[in-house]
CSV table of C-alpha atoms and ligand atoms in Angstrom, one decimal:
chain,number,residue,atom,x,y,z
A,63,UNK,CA,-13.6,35.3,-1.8
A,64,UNK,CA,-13.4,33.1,1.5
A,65,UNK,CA,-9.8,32.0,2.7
A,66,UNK,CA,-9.2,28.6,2.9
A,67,UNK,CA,-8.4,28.0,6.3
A,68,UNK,CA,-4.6,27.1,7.4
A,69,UNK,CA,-4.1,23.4,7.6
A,70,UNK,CA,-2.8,22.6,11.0
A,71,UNK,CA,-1.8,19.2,12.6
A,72,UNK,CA,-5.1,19.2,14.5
A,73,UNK,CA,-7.1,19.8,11.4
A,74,UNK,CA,-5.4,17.2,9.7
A,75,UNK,CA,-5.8,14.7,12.8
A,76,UNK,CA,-9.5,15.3,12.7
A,77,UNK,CA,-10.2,15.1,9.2
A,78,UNK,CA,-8.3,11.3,9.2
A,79,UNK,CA,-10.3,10.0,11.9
A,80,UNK,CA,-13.7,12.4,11.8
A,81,UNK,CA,-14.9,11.0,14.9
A,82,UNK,CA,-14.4,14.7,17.5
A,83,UNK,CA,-11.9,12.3,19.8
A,84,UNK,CA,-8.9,11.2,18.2
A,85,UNK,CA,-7.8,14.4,17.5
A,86,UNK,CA,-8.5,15.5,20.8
A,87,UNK,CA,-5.3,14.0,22.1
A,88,UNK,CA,-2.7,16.0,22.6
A,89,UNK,CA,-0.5,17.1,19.6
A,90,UNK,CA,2.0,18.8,18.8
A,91,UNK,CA,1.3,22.5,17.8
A,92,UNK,CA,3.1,22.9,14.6
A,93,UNK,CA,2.8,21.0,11.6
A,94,UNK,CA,5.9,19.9,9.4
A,95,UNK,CA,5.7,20.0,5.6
A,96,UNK,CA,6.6,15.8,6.2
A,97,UNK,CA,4.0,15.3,7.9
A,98,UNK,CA,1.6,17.4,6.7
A,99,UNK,CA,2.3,15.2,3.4
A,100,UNK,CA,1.9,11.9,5.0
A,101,UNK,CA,-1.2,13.0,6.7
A,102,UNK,CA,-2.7,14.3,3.4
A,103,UNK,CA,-2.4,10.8,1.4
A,104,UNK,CA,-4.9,9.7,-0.1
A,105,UNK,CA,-5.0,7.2,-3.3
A,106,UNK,CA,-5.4,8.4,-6.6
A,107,UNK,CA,-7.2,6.3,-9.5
A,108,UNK,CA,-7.2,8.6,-12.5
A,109,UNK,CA,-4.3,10.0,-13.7
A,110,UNK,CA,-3.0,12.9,-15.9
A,111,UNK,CA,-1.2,11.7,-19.5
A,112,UNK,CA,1.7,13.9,-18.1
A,113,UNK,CA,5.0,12.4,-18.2
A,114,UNK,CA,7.0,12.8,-15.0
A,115,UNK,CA,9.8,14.8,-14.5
A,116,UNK,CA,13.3,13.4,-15.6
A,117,UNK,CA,15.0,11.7,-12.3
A,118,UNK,CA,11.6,11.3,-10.7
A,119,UNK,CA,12.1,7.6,-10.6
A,120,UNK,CA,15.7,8.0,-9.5
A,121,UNK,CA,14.4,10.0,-6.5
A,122,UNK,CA,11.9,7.3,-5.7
A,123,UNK,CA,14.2,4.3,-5.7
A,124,UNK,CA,16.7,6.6,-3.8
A,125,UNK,CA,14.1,7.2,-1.2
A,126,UNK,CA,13.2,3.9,-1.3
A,127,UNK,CA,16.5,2.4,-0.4
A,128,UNK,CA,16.9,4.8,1.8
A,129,UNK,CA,14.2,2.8,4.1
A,130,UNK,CA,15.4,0.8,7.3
A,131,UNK,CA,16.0,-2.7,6.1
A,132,UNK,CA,16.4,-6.4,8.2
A,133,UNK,CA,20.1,-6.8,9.1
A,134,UNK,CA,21.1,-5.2,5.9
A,135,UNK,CA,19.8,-7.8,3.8
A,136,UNK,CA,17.9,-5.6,1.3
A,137,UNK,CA,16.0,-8.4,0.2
A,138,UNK,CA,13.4,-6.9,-1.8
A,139,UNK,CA,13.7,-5.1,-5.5
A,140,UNK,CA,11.4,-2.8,-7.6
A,141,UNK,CA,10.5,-3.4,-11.3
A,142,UNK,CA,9.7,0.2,-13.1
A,143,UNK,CA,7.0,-0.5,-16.0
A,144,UNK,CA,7.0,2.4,-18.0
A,145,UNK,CA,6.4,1.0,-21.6
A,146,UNK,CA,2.5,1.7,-22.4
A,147,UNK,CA,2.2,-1.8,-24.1
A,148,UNK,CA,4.0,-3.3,-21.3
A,149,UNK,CA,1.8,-1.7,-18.7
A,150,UNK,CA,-1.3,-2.7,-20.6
A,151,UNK,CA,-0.2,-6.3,-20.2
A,152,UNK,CA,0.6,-5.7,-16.5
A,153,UNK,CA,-2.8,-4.0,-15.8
A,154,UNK,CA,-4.8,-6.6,-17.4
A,155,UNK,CA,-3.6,-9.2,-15.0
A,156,UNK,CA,-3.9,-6.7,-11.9
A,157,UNK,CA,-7.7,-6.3,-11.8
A,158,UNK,CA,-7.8,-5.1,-15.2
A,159,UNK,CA,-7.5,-1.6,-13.3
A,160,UNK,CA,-7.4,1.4,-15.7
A,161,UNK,CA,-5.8,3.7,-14.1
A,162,UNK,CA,-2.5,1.3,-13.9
A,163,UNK,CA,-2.5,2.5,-17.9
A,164,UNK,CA,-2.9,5.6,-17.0
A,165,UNK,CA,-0.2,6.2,-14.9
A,166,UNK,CA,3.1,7.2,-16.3
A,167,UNK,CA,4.8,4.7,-14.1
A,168,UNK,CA,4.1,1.8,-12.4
A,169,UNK,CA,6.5,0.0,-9.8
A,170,UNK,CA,6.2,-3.4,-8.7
A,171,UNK,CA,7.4,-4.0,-4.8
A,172,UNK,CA,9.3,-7.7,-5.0
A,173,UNK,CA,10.4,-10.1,-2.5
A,174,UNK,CA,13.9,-10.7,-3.6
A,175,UNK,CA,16.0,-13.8,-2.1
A,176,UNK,CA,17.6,-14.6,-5.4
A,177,UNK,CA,20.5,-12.1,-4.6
A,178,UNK,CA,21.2,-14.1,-1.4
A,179,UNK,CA,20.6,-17.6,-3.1
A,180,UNK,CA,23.0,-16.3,-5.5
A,181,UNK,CA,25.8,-15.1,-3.5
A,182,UNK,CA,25.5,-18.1,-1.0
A,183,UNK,CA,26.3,-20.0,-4.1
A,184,UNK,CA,29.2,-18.1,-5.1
A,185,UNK,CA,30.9,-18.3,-1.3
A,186,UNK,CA,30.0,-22.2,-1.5
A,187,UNK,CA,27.4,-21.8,1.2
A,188,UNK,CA,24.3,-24.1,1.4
A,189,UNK,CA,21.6,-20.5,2.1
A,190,UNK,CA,19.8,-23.1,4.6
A,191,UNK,CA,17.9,-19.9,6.0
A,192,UNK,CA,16.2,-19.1,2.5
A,193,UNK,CA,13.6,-21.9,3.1
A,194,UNK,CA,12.7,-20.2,6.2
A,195,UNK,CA,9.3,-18.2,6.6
A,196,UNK,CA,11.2,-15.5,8.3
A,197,UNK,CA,13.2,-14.6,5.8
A,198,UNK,CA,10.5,-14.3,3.4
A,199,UNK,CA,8.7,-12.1,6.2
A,200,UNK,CA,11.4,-9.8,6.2
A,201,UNK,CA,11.3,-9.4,3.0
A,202,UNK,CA,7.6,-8.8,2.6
A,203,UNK,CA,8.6,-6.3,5.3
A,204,UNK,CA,11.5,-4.5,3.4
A,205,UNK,CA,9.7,-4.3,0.5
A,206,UNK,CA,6.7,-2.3,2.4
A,207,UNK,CA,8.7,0.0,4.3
A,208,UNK,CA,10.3,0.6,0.6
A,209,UNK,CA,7.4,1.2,-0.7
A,210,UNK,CA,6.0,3.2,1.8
A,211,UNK,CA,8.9,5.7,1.6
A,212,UNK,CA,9.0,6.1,-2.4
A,213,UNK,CA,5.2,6.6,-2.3
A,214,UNK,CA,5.7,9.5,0.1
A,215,UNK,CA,8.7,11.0,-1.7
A,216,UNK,CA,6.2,10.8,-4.6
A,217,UNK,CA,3.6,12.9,-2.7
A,218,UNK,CA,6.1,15.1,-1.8
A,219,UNK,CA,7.2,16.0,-5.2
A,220,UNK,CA,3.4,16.9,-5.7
A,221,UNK,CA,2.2,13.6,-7.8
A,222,UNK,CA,-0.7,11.0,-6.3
A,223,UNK,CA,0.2,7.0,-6.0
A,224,UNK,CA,-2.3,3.9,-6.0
A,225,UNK,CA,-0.6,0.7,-4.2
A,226,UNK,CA,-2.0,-2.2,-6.4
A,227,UNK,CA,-2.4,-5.7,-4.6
A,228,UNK,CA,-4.6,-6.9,-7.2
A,229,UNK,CA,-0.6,-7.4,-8.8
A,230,UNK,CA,-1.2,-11.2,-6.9
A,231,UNK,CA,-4.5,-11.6,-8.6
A,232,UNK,CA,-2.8,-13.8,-10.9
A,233,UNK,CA,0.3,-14.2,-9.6
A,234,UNK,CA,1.9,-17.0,-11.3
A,235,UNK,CA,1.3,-15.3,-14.7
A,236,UNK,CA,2.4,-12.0,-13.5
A,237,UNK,CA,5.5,-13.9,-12.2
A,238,UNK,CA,6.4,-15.0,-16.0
A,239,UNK,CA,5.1,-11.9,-17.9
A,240,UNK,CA,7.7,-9.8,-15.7
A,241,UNK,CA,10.2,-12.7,-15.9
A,242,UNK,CA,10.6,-13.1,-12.6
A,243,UNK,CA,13.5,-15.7,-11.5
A,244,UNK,CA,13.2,-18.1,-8.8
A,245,UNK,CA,13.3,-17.0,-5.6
A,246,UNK,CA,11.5,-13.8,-6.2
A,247,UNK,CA,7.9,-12.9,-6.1
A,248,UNK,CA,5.8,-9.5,-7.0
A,249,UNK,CA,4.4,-8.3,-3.8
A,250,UNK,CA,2.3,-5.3,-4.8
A,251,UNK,CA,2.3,-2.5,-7.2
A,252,UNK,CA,1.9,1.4,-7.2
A,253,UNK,CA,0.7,3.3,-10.1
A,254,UNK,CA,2.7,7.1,-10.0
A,255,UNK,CA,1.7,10.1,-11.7
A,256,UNK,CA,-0.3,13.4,-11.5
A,257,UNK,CA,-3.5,12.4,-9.8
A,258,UNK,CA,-6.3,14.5,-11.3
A,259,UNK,CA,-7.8,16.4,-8.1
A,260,UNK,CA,-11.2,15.6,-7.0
A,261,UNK,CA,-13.7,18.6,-6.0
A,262,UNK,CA,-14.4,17.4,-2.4
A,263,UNK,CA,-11.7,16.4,0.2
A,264,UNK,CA,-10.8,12.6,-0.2
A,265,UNK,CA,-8.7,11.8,3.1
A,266,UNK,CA,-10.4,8.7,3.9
A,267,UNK,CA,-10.7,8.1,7.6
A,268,UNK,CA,-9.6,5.3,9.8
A,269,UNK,CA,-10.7,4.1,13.0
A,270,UNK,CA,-10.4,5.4,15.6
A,271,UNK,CA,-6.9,5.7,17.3
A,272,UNK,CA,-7.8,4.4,20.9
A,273,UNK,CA,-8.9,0.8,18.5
A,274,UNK,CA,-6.0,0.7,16.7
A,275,UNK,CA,-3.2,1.9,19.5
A,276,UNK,CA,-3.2,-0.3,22.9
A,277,UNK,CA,-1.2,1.1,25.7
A,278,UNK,CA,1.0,-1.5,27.5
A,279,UNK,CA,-0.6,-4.5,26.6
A,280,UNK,CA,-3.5,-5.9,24.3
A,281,UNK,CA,-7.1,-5.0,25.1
A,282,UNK,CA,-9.7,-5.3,22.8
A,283,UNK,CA,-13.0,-3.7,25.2
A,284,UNK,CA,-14.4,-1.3,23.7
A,285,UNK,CA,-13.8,-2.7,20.0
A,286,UNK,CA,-18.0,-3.0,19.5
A,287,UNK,CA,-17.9,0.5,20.0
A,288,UNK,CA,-15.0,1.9,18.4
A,289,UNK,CA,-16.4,-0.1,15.5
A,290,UNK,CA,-19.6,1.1,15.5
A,291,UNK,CA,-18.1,4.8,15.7
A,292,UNK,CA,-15.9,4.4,12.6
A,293,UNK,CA,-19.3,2.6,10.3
A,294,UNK,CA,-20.3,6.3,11.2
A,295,UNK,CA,-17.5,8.1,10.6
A,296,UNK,CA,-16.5,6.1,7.2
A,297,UNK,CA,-20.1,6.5,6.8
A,298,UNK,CA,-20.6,10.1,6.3
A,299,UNK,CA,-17.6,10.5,3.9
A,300,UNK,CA,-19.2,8.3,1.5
A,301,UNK,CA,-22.0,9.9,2.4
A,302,UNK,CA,-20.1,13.5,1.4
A,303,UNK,CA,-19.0,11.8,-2.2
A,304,UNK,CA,-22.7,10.5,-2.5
A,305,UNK,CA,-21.6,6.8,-3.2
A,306,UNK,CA,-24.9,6.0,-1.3
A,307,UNK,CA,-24.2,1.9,-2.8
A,308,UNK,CA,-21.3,1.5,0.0
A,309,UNK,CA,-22.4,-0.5,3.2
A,310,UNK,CA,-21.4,0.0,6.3
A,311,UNK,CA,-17.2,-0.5,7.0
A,312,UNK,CA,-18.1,-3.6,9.4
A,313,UNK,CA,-20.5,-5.2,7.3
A,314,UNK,CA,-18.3,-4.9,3.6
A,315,UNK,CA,-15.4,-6.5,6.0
A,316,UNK,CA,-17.5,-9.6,6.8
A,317,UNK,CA,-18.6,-10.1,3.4
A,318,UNK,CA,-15.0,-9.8,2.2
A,319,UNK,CA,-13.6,-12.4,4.1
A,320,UNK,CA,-16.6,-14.5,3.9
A,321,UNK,CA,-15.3,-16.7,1.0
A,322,UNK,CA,-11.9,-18.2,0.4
A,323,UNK,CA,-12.7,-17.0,-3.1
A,324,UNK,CA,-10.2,-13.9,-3.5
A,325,UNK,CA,-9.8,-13.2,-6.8
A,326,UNK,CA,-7.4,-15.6,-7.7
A,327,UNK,CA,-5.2,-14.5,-4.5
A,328,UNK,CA,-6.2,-17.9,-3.1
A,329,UNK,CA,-3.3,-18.9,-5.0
A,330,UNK,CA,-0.9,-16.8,-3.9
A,331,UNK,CA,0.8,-19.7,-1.7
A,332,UNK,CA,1.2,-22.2,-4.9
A,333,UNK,CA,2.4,-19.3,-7.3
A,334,UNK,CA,5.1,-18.5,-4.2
A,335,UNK,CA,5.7,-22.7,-4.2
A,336,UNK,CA,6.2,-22.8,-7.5
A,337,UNK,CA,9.1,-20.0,-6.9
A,338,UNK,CA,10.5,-21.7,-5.0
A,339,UNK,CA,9.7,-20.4,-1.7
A,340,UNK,CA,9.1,-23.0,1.2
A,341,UNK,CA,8.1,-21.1,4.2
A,342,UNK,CA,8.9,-23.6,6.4
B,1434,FMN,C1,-1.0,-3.2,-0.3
B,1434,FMN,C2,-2.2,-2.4,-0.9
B,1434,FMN,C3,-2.8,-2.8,-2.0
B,1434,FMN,C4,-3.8,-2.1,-2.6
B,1434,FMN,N1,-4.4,-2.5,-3.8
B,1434,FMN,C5,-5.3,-1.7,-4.4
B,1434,FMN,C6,-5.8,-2.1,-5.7
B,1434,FMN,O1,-5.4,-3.1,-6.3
B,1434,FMN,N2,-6.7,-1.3,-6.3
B,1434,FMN,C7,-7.1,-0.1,-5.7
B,1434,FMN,O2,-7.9,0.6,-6.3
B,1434,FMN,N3,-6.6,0.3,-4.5
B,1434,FMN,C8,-5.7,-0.5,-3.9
B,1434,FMN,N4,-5.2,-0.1,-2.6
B,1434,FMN,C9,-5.6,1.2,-2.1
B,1434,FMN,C10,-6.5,1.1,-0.9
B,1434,FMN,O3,-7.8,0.7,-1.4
B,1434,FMN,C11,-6.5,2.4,-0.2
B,1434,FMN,O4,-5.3,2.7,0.3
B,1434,FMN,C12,-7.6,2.5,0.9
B,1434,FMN,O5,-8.9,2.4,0.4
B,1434,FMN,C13,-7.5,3.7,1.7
B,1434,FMN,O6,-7.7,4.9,0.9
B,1434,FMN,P1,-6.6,6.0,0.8
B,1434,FMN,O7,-5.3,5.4,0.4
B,1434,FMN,O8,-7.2,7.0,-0.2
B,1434,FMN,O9,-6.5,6.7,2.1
B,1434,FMN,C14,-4.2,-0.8,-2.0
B,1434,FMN,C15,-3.6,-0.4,-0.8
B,1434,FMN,C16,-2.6,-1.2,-0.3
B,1434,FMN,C17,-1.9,-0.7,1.0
Protein backbone atom coordinates (compact mmCIF):
# COMPACT_ATOMS: atom_id res chain seq x y z
CA UNK A 1 0.00 0.00 0.00
CA UNK A 2 1.50 3.60 -0.86
CA UNK A 3 1.73 6.24 2.17
CA UNK A 4 -0.05 9.13 1.80
CA UNK A 5 2.37 11.66 1.93
CA UNK A 6 2.59 14.12 5.17
CA UNK A 7 0.68 17.31 4.69
CA UNK A 8 3.01 20.11 5.29
CA UNK A 9 2.41 23.96 5.15
CA UNK A 10 4.12 24.01 1.74
CA UNK A 11 2.06 21.28 0.33
CA UNK A 12 -0.94 22.87 1.45
CA UNK A 13 0.27 26.45 0.04
CA UNK A 14 0.72 24.86 -3.28
CA UNK A 15 -2.34 22.88 -3.56
CA UNK A 16 -4.53 26.41 -2.76
CA UNK A 17 -2.90 28.29 -5.36
CA UNK A 18 -1.51 25.36 -8.01
CA UNK A 19 0.35 27.79 -9.94
CA UNK A 20 4.55 26.43 -8.74
CA UNK A 21 5.03 30.32 -7.28
CA UNK A 22 2.88 31.24 -4.54
CA UNK A 23 4.10 28.65 -2.53
CA UNK A 24 7.52 29.37 -3.34
CA UNK A 25 7.56 32.16 -0.86
CA UNK A 26 9.00 31.67 2.13
CA UNK A 27 6.96 29.78 4.88
CA UNK A 28 7.13 28.77 7.86
CA UNK A 29 8.39 25.12 8.34
CA UNK A 30 5.85 23.61 10.52
CA UNK A 31 2.37 23.42 10.12
CA UNK A 32 -0.23 23.95 13.09
CA UNK A 33 -3.30 21.75 13.35
CA UNK A 34 -5.19 25.58 13.04
CA UNK A 35 -3.92 26.12 10.18
CA UNK A 36 -3.66 23.20 8.61
CA UNK A 37 -7.64 23.28 9.15
CA UNK A 38 -8.09 26.64 7.66
CA UNK A 39 -5.99 25.79 4.79
CA UNK A 40 -7.89 22.58 4.03
CA UNK A 41 -11.50 24.29 3.66
CA UNK A 42 -13.30 23.60 1.23
CA UNK A 43 -17.29 23.77 0.81
CA UNK A 44 -19.37 20.87 1.16
CA UNK A 45 -22.82 20.40 -0.75
CA UNK A 46 -24.04 16.96 0.26
CA UNK A 47 -24.39 16.14 3.58
CA UNK A 48 -24.68 13.00 5.83
CA UNK A 49 -28.36 12.50 7.75
CA UNK A 50 -26.13 12.36 10.89
CA UNK A 51 -27.27 14.51 13.62
CA UNK A 52 -24.41 16.53 15.27
CA UNK A 53 -23.07 16.04 18.40
CA UNK A 54 -24.87 17.57 21.56
CA UNK A 55 -23.25 21.18 22.32
CA UNK A 56 -21.95 21.43 18.68
CA UNK A 57 -23.93 24.50 18.23
CA UNK A 58 -23.02 25.86 21.57
CA UNK A 59 -19.36 25.53 20.47
CA UNK A 60 -20.03 27.39 17.32
CA UNK A 61 -21.83 30.40 18.68
CA UNK A 62 -19.09 30.40 21.48
CA UNK A 63 -16.53 30.50 18.79
CA UNK A 64 -18.37 32.77 17.06
CA UNK A 65 -18.63 35.42 19.66
CA UNK A 66 -15.45 34.82 20.46
CA UNK A 67 -14.52 36.89 17.09
CA UNK A 68 -13.09 40.61 17.24
CA UNK A 69 -16.06 42.88 17.05
CA UNK A 70 -16.40 46.97 16.19
CA UNK A 71 -16.11 48.91 19.47
CA UNK A 72 -17.89 46.18 21.20
CA UNK A 73 -21.00 46.70 19.57
CA UNK A 74 -21.78 43.07 18.64
CA UNK A 75 -24.15 44.13 16.26
CA UNK A 76 -24.84 41.02 14.45
CA UNK A 77 -26.91 37.68 15.69
CA UNK A 78 -27.24 34.11 14.31
CA UNK A 79 -30.61 32.30 13.75
CA UNK A 80 -30.01 28.20 14.18
CA UNK A 81 -32.68 26.39 11.82
CA UNK A 82 -32.73 23.00 12.84
CA UNK A 83 -36.50 22.01 12.33
CA UNK A 84 -36.53 19.89 8.95
CA UNK A 85 -39.87 21.63 7.87
CA UNK A 86 -38.48 24.84 8.88
CA UNK A 87 -35.39 24.35 6.88
CA UNK A 88 -37.30 23.16 3.86
CA UNK A 89 -39.08 26.52 3.91
CA UNK A 90 -35.72 28.33 4.38
CA UNK A 91 -34.06 26.36 1.48
CA UNK A 92 -36.71 27.02 -0.92
CA UNK A 93 -36.21 30.68 -0.76
CA UNK A 94 -32.28 30.30 -0.82
CA UNK A 95 -31.72 28.91 -4.28
CA UNK A 96 -33.89 26.11 -3.65
CA UNK A 97 -30.39 24.45 -2.68
CA UNK A 98 -30.71 20.85 -1.48
CA UNK A 99 -28.15 20.44 0.48
CA UNK A 100 -29.53 23.33 2.94
CA UNK A 101 -32.15 20.27 3.82
CA UNK A 102 -29.70 18.19 4.15
CA UNK A 103 -27.75 19.62 6.65
CA UNK A 104 -28.43 19.08 10.19
CA UNK A 105 -28.14 22.69 10.87
CA UNK A 106 -28.24 25.71 9.25
CA UNK A 107 -27.25 29.25 10.71
CA UNK A 108 -28.20 32.42 9.38
CA UNK A 109 -25.33 35.37 9.84
CA UNK A 110 -27.70 38.77 10.63
CA UNK A 111 -27.08 42.32 10.75
CA UNK A 112 -28.47 43.18 14.05
CA UNK A 113 -29.05 47.02 15.09
CA UNK A 114 -32.28 46.36 16.83
CA UNK A 115 -30.42 45.69 20.13
CA UNK A 116 -28.87 49.18 19.88
CA UNK A 117 -32.22 50.82 18.62
CA UNK A 118 -33.56 49.20 21.53
CA UNK A 119 -31.44 50.21 24.30
CA UNK A 120 -30.94 53.83 22.85
CA UNK A 121 -34.62 53.85 23.48
CA UNK A 122 -34.55 52.62 26.90
CA UNK A 123 -31.56 55.42 27.97
CA UNK A 124 -33.90 58.09 26.12
CA UNK A 125 -31.33 58.49 23.42
CA UNK A 126 -32.27 59.53 19.80
CA UNK A 127 -29.59 56.26 18.14
CA UNK A 128 -28.88 59.18 15.36
CA UNK A 129 -25.86 56.86 14.20
CA UNK A 130 -28.21 53.73 13.24
CA UNK A 131 -29.08 55.56 9.98
CA UNK A 132 -25.61 55.61 9.13
CA UNK A 133 -23.99 53.31 6.42
CA UNK A 134 -21.16 52.71 8.66
CA UNK A 135 -22.81 51.23 11.23
CA UNK A 136 -24.50 48.91 8.99
CA UNK A 137 -20.87 48.11 7.56
CA UNK A 138 -19.72 47.13 10.70
CA UNK A 139 -22.15 44.99 11.09
CA UNK A 140 -22.01 43.26 7.82
CA UNK A 141 -18.35 43.02 9.09
CA UNK A 142 -19.10 41.41 12.64
CA UNK A 143 -21.27 39.21 11.31
CA UNK A 144 -18.45 37.82 8.70
CA UNK A 145 -15.68 37.60 11.05
CA UNK A 146 -18.52 35.58 13.13
CA UNK A 147 -19.08 33.54 10.77
CA UNK A 148 -15.87 32.94 9.57
CA UNK A 149 -14.76 31.73 13.10
CA UNK A 150 -17.85 29.26 13.72
CA UNK A 151 -17.24 27.77 10.29
CA UNK A 152 -13.71 26.97 11.21
CA UNK A 153 -14.54 25.69 14.74
CA UNK A 154 -16.91 23.49 12.70
CA UNK A 155 -14.08 22.17 10.44
CA UNK A 156 -12.17 21.66 13.32
CA UNK A 157 -14.55 19.37 15.05
CA UNK A 158 -14.32 17.34 11.73
CA UNK A 159 -17.87 18.42 10.00
CA UNK A 160 -17.85 20.45 6.32
CA UNK A 161 -19.95 23.97 6.03
CA UNK A 162 -21.57 25.69 2.82
CA UNK A 163 -21.83 29.65 3.38
CA UNK A 164 -25.27 30.38 1.53
CA UNK A 165 -25.69 34.01 0.02
CA UNK A 166 -28.41 32.89 -2.06
CA UNK A 167 -30.21 33.51 1.78
CA UNK A 168 -30.69 37.37 -0.04
CA UNK A 169 -32.22 35.82 -3.05
CA UNK A 170 -35.46 36.74 -1.72
CA UNK A 171 -34.71 38.71 0.87
CA UNK A 172 -37.76 40.44 1.93
CA UNK A 173 -39.62 36.99 2.20
CA UNK A 174 -36.81 35.48 4.02
CA UNK A 175 -36.94 38.58 6.29
CA UNK A 176 -40.78 37.61 7.29
CA UNK A 177 -40.52 33.79 7.19
CA UNK A 178 -37.65 34.09 9.91
CA UNK A 179 -39.53 36.97 11.56
CA UNK A 180 -37.05 39.19 11.42
CA UNK A 181 -37.80 42.72 13.34
CA UNK A 182 -36.89 46.00 12.13
CA UNK A 183 -33.57 46.92 12.10
CA UNK A 184 -32.26 43.52 11.33
CA UNK A 185 -31.52 41.81 8.08
CA UNK A 186 -30.17 38.04 7.16
CA UNK A 187 -26.86 38.45 5.72
CA UNK A 188 -25.87 34.96 4.63
CA UNK A 189 -26.29 31.44 5.69
CA UNK A 190 -24.10 28.17 6.33
CA UNK A 191 -25.37 24.82 6.02
CA UNK A 192 -23.23 22.43 8.98
CA UNK A 193 -22.96 18.84 9.02
CA UNK A 194 -20.85 15.82 8.05
CA UNK A 195 -19.85 16.64 4.51
CA UNK A 196 -19.77 13.33 2.53
CA UNK A 197 -15.97 13.10 1.22
CA UNK A 198 -15.40 13.40 -2.35
CA UNK A 199 -12.78 10.74 -4.06
CA UNK A 200 -10.44 13.53 -5.58
CA UNK A 201 -8.92 16.51 -3.56
CA UNK A 202 -11.47 19.57 -3.62
CA UNK A 203 -9.29 22.54 -2.30
CA UNK A 204 -10.21 24.91 -4.88
CA UNK A 205 -7.50 27.31 -5.70
CA UNK A 206 -7.35 31.05 -5.74
CA UNK A 207 -5.24 33.47 -7.51
CA UNK A 208 -2.38 33.91 -7.19
CA UNK A 209 -0.98 35.61 -4.01
CA UNK A 210 1.34 38.36 -5.63
CA UNK A 211 -2.70 39.56 -7.37
CA UNK A 212 -4.29 39.49 -4.37
CA UNK A 213 -1.51 40.90 -1.77
CA UNK A 214 0.10 44.45 -2.78
CA UNK A 215 3.12 45.45 -0.86
CA UNK A 216 3.06 49.20 0.31
CA UNK A 217 0.68 50.59 -1.89
CA UNK A 218 -1.83 49.56 -4.74
CA UNK A 219 -0.46 48.28 -8.03
CA UNK A 220 -2.39 46.44 -10.32
CA UNK A 221 0.57 45.53 -13.35
CA UNK A 222 0.73 42.39 -13.84
CA UNK A 223 -3.13 41.64 -13.15
CA UNK A 224 -3.48 40.36 -17.22
CA UNK A 225 -1.08 37.97 -16.21
CA UNK A 226 -1.82 36.88 -12.88
CA UNK A 227 -5.31 36.42 -14.40
CA UNK A 228 -4.47 34.53 -17.11
CA UNK A 229 -2.27 32.18 -14.69
CA UNK A 230 -5.19 31.48 -12.35
CA UNK A 231 -7.91 30.61 -15.81
CA UNK A 232 -5.07 27.91 -15.83
CA UNK A 233 -4.74 26.98 -12.59
CA UNK A 234 -8.69 27.01 -11.81
CA UNK A 235 -8.62 25.36 -15.04
CA UNK A 236 -7.04 22.17 -14.50
CA UNK A 237 -8.89 21.46 -11.26
CA UNK A 238 -12.02 21.35 -13.09
CA UNK A 239 -10.26 19.77 -15.45
CA UNK A 240 -9.17 16.99 -12.51
CA UNK A 241 -13.17 16.72 -11.43
CA UNK A 242 -13.99 16.42 -15.31
CA UNK A 243 -16.67 19.20 -15.18
CA UNK A 244 -15.34 20.00 -18.73
CA UNK A 245 -18.90 22.59 -18.99
CA UNK A 246 -17.02 25.24 -16.71
CA UNK A 247 -15.39 28.25 -18.64
CA UNK A 248 -12.57 29.83 -17.99
CA UNK A 249 -12.50 31.81 -14.15
CA UNK A 250 -12.25 35.36 -16.18
CA UNK A 251 -14.70 34.76 -18.68
CA UNK A 252 -17.75 33.13 -16.00
CA UNK A 253 -16.79 36.52 -13.95
CA UNK A 254 -17.77 38.80 -16.95
CA UNK A 255 -20.76 37.06 -17.70
CA UNK A 256 -21.81 37.19 -13.97
CA UNK A 257 -21.73 40.65 -13.63
CA UNK A 258 -22.91 41.40 -16.98
CA UNK A 259 -26.60 41.89 -15.95
CA UNK A 260 -28.06 43.68 -13.08
CA UNK A 261 -30.28 40.59 -13.01
CA UNK A 262 -29.01 38.65 -9.78
CA UNK A 263 -31.41 36.43 -8.85
CA UNK A 264 -33.53 38.56 -7.07
CA UNK A 265 -30.46 40.08 -5.09
CA UNK A 266 -31.07 43.21 -7.10
CA UNK A 267 -33.35 43.87 -4.36
CA UNK A 268 -31.39 43.49 -1.63
CA UNK A 269 -31.29 47.47 -1.12
CA UNK A 270 -35.31 47.83 -0.95
CA UNK A 271 -35.76 44.58 1.27
CA UNK A 272 -32.92 46.45 3.69
CA UNK A 273 -35.22 49.92 3.10
CA UNK A 274 -38.06 48.27 3.96
CA UNK A 275 -36.17 47.29 7.41
CA UNK A 276 -35.60 50.08 8.10
CA UNK A 277 -32.09 50.56 7.22
CA UNK A 278 -31.10 54.10 5.63
CA UNK A 279 -27.51 53.92 4.81
CA UNK A 280 -27.08 57.30 4.62
C1 LIG B 1 -20.83 34.72 1.45
C2 LIG B 1 -20.81 33.45 0.64
C3 LIG B 1 -21.97 33.00 0.06
C4 LIG B 1 -21.98 31.78 -0.63
N1 LIG B 1 -23.15 31.31 -1.14
C5 LIG B 1 -23.21 30.08 -1.71
C6 LIG B 1 -24.45 29.54 -2.13
O1 LIG B 1 -25.52 30.15 -1.98
N2 LIG B 1 -24.44 28.30 -2.68
C7 LIG B 1 -23.30 27.57 -2.82
O2 LIG B 1 -23.37 26.43 -3.31
N3 LIG B 1 -22.10 28.06 -2.41
C8 LIG B 1 -22.02 29.28 -1.86
N4 LIG B 1 -20.83 29.80 -1.41
C9 LIG B 1 -19.62 28.97 -1.47
C10 LIG B 1 -18.67 29.43 -2.58
O3 LIG B 1 -19.19 29.07 -3.82
C11 LIG B 1 -17.32 28.75 -2.33
O4 LIG B 1 -16.79 29.19 -1.10
C12 LIG B 1 -16.33 29.06 -3.45
O5 LIG B 1 -16.74 28.46 -4.67
C13 LIG B 1 -14.95 28.51 -3.11
O6 LIG B 1 -15.01 27.11 -2.90
P1 LIG B 1 -14.51 26.46 -1.55
O7 LIG B 1 -15.26 27.08 -0.42
O8 LIG B 1 -14.79 24.97 -1.70
O9 LIG B 1 -13.04 26.72 -1.45
C14 LIG B 1 -20.77 31.02 -0.76
C15 LIG B 1 -19.60 31.51 -0.19
C16 LIG B 1 -19.62 32.71 0.50
C17 LIG B 1 -18.33 33.20 1.15
Amino acid sequence: MSEVPKKTLSSLVEARYRDGQSSQRPLPNHLPPTLETILSHRSFRSFLPTALPTGTLEALVAAAQSGSTSSMMQTWDVIAIQDPSHKSAVAKLAGDQEFIREAPLFLVFCANLNRLANISEKYNQPAEALSSMDLFLMACIDASIAGQSAAIAAESLGLGICYVGAVRNNAQEMCELLKLPPNTFGLFGMAVGFGIEAAYSELKPRLPMAEICHSETWSEDNQEVHVESYDQSLGSFYFEQMRLDRKCWSAFMAANVASKQQDGRENVKKALENQGFKLQ
